[in-house]
Coordinates of C-alpha atoms in Angstrom, one line a residue:
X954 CA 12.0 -10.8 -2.7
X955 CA 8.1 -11.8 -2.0
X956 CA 7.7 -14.3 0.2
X957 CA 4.2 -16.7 0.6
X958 CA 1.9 -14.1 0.9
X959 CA 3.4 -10.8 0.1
X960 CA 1.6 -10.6 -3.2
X961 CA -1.5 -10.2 -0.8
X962 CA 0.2 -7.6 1.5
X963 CA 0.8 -5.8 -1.7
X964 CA -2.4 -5.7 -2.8
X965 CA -3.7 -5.0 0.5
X966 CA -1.7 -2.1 1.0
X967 CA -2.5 -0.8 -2.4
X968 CA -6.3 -0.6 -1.7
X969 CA -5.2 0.8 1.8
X970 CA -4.3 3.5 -0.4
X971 CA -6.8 4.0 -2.6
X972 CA -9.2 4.1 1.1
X973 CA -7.3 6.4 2.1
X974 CA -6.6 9.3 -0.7
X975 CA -10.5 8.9 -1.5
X976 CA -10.6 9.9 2.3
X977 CA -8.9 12.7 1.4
X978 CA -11.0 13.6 -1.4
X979 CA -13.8 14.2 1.0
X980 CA -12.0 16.1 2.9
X981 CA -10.5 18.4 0.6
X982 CA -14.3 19.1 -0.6
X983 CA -16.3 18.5 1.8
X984 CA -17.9 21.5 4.1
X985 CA -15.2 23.4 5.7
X986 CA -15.1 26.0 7.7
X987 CA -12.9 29.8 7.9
X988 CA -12.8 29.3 3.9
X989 CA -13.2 32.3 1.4
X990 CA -15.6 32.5 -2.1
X991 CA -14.0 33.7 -5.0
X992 CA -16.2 34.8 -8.3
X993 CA -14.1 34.5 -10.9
X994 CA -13.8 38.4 -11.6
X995 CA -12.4 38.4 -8.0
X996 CA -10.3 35.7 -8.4
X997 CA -8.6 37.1 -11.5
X998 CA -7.5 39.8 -9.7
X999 CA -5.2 37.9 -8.0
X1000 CA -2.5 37.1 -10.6
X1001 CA 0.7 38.9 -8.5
X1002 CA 0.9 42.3 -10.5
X1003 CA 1.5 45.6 -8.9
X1004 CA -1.0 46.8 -6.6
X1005 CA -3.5 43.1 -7.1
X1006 CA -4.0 41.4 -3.1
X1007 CA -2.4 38.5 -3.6
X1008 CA -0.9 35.6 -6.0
X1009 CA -3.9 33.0 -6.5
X1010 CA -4.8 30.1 -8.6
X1011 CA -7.6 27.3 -8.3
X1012 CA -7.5 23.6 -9.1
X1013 CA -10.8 22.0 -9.3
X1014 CA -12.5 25.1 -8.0
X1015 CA -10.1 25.3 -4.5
X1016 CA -8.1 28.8 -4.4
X1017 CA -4.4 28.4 -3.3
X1018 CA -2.2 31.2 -2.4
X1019 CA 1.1 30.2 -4.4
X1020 CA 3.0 33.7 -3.1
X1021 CA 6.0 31.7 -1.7
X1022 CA 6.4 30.2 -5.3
X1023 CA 6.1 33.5 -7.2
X1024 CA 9.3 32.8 -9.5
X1025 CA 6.8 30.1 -10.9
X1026 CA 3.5 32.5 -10.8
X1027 CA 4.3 35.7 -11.2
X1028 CA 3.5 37.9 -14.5
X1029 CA 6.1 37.1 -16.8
X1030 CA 7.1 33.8 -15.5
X1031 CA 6.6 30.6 -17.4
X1032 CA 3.4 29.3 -15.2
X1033 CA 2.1 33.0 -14.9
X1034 CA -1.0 32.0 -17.0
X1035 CA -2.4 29.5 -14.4
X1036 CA -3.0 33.0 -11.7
X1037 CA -6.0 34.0 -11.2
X1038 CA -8.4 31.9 -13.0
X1039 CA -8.9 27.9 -12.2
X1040 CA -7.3 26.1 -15.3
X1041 CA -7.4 22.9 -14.4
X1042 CA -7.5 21.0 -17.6
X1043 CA -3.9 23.0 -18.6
X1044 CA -2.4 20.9 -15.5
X1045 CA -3.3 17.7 -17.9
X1046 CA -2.6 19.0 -21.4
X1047 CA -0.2 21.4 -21.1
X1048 CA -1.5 23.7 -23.5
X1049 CA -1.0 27.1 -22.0
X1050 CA -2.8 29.5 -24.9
X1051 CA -6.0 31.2 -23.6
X1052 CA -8.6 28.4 -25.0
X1053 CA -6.0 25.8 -23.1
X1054 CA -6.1 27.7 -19.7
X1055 CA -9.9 26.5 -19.1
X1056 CA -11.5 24.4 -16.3
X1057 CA -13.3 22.1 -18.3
X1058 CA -12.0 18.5 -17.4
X1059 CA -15.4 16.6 -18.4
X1060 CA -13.5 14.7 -21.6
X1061 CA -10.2 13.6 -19.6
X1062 CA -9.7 10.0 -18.9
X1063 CA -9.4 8.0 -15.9
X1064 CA -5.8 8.6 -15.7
X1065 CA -5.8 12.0 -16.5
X1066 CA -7.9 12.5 -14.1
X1067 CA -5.5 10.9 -11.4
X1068 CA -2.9 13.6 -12.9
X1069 CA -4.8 16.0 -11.4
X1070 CA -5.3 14.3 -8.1
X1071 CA -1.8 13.9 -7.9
X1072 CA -1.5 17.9 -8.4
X1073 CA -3.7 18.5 -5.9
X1074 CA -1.6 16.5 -3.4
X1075 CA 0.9 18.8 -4.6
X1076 CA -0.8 21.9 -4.0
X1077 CA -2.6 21.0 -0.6
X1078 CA 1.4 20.0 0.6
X1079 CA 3.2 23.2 -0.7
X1080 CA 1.1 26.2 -0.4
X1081 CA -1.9 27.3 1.4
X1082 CA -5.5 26.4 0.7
X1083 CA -7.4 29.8 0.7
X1084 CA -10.6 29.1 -0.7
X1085 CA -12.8 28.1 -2.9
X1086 CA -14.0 29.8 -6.5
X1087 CA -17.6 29.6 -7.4
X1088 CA -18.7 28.5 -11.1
X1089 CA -18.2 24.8 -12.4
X1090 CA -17.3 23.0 -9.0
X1091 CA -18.7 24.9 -5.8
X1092 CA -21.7 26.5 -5.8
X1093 CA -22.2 30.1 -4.4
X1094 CA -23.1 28.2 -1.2
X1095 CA -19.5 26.6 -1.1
X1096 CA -20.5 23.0 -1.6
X1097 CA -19.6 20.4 -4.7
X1098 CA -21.5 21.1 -7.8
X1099 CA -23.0 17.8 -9.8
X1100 CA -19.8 18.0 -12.0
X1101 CA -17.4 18.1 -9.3
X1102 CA -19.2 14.7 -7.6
X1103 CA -18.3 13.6 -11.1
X1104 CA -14.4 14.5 -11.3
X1105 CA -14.3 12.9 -7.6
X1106 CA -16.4 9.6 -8.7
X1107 CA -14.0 9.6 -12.2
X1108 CA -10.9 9.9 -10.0
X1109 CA -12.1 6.9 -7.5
X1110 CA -12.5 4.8 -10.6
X1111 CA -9.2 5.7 -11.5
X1112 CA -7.5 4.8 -8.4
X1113 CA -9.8 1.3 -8.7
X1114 CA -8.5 0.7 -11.8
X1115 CA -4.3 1.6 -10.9
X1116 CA -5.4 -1.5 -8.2
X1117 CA -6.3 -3.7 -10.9
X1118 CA -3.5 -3.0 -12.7
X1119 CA -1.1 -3.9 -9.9
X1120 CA -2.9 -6.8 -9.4
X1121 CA -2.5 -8.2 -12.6
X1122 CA 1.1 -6.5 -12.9
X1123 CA 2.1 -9.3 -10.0
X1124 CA 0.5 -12.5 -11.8
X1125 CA 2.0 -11.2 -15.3
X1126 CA 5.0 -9.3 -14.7
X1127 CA 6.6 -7.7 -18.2
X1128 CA 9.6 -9.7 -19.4
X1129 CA 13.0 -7.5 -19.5
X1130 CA 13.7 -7.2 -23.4
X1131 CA 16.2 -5.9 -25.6
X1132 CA 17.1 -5.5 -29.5
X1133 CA 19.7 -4.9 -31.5
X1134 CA 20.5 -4.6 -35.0
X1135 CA 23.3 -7.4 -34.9
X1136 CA 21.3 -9.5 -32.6
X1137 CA 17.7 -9.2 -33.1
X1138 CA 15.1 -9.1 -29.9
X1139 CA 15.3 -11.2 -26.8
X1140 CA 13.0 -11.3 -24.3
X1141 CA 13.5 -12.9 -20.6
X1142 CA 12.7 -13.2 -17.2
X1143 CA 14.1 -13.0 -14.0
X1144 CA 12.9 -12.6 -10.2
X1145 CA 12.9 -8.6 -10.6
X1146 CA 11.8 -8.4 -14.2
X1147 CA 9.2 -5.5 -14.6
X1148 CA 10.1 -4.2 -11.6
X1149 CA 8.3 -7.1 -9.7
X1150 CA 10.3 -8.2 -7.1
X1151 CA 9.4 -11.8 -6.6
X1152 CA 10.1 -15.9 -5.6
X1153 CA 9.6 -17.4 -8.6
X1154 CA 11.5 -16.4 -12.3
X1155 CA 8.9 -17.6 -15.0
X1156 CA 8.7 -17.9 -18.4
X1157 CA 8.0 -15.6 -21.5
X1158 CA 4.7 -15.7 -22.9
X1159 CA 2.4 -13.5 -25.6
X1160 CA -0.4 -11.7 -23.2
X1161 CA -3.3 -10.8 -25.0
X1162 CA -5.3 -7.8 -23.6
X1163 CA -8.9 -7.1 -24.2
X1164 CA -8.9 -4.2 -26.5
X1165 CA -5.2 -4.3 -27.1
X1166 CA -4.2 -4.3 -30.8
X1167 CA -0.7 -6.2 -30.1
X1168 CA 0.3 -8.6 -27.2
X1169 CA 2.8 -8.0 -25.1
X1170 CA 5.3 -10.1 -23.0
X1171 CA 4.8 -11.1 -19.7
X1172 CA 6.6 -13.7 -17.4
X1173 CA 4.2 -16.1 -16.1
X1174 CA 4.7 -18.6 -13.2
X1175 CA 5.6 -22.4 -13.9
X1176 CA 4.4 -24.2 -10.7
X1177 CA 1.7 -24.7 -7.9
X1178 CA -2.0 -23.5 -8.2
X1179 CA -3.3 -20.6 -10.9
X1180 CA -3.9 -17.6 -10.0
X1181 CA -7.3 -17.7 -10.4
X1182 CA -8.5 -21.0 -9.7
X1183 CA -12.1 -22.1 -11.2
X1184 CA -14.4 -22.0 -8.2
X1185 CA -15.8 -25.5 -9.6
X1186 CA -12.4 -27.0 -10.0
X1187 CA -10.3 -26.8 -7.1
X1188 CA -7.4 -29.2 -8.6
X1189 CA -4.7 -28.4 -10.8
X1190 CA -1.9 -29.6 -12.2
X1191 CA 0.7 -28.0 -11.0
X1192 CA 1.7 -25.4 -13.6
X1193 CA 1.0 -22.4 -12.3
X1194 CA -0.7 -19.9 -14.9
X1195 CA 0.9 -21.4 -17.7
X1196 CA -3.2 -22.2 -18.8
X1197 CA -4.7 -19.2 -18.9
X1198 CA -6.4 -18.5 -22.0
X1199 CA -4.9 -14.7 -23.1
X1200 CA -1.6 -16.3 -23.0
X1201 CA 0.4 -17.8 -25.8
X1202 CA 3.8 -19.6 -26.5
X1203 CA 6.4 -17.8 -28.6
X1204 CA 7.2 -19.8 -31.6
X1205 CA 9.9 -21.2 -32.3
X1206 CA 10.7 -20.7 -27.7
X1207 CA 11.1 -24.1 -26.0
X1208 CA 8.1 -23.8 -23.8
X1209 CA 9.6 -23.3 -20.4
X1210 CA 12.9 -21.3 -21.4
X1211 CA 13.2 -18.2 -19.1
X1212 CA 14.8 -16.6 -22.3
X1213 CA 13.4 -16.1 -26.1
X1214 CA 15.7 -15.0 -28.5
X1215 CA 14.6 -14.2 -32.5
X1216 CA 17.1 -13.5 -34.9
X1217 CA 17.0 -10.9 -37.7

């Protein structure tokens, strides 16, 4: 259960976080030293067959020998098209045919692009970082391209906006719900509804979402100051966020029921 002030710790570990993978971004491609350039001829050559060096495959233009997972890799197995060539958009879509197993990320979103952060976390922890391919996101001096800077900038915004996210997942946590056929839907709240672990239960109200076609319910606090106070307006009146103009009553609810329950 939060107590006074463990929203903030929340939140403060959260962008602790985000400071510290987009650390990591730098790291993993910025300058460093005792690395090998691939071309992608070179590269492909790579892809675990009889007689090729090695077992290879690239993520965002960084070469990774993936020999201890060869099961996975290997010709014939069911990843075997990621060896040898960077295919990094694959790792988001999943489509494995030849025009899938590209590198072109430039169209994903801001989450997608997190996917991929999160497999290179995977990659950087299981196998060993050999080098770095030269075409869309190093140069044939080793350093970023303008389109890598952009994946990194994409995936920072990304991160910024998971932070966000949390943030307003504490103030509006999503009510539990159920339906049946017999019953109907209920919605309702309680101190771990949405996963929010919390001091305070809430009520069930309509969130409206800019851009969202549909509302959705969220439990919103009851008591003491709002959220977001107006600067030029420090008093309040002791109903938490039950004000805040995206949020509406269920009809036909009493106003501050924890539970709403509609009929077929």
């Amino acid at each position: 259960m939060l107590r006074p002030g463990g929203r903030g710790l929340l939140l403060g570990l959260a962008a602790a976080a985000a400071a510290a993978v987009a650390a990591r971004l730098v790291g993993w491609w910025g300058p460093r030293a005792g690395f090998r350039l691939f071309t992608p001829g070179e590269l492909a050559r790579h892809r675990g067959g009889p007689g090729e060096p090695g077992l290879y495959l690239a993520l965002l233009g960084r070469v990774y020998d993936v020999s201890s997972g060869r099961r996975h890799y290997e010709p014939g197995a069911h990843y075997s098209g990621f060896a040898g060539r960077d295919a990094s958009r694959a790792f988001v879509t999943g489509d494995y045919s030849e025009a899938g197993l590209v590198d072109d990320v430039s169209d994903l979103s801001f989450s997608e692009m997190l996917t991929l952060q999160n497999w290179l976390s995977f990659y950087e922890k299981n196998y060993v970082f050999v080098g770095r391919v030269i075409g869309r996101f190093y140069g044939k001096d080793g350093l970023p391209t303008s389109e890598l800077t952009q994946v990194e900038a994409m995936i920072t915004k990304g991160l910024e906006a998971n932070k966000q996210e949390l943030k307003e997942k504490k103030k509006f946590p999503p009510c539990n719900t159920e339906w049946s056929s017999a019953r109907g839907s209920r919605f309702w709240c309680s101190q771990t509804s949405g996963g929010v672990s919390r001091d305070w239960t809430g009520v069930p109200r309509k969130l409206y979402k800019p851009g969202a076609k549909e509302p959705h319910c969220v439990c919103v606090r009851t008591t003491g100051p709002p959220s977001d106070p107006a600067p030029d307006n420090p008093t309040h009146r002791d109903r938490g966020d039950l004000d805040h103009p995206n949020l509406e009553e269920y009809t036909g609810c009493p106003p501050l029921a924890i539970s709403c329950s509609f009929p077929l």
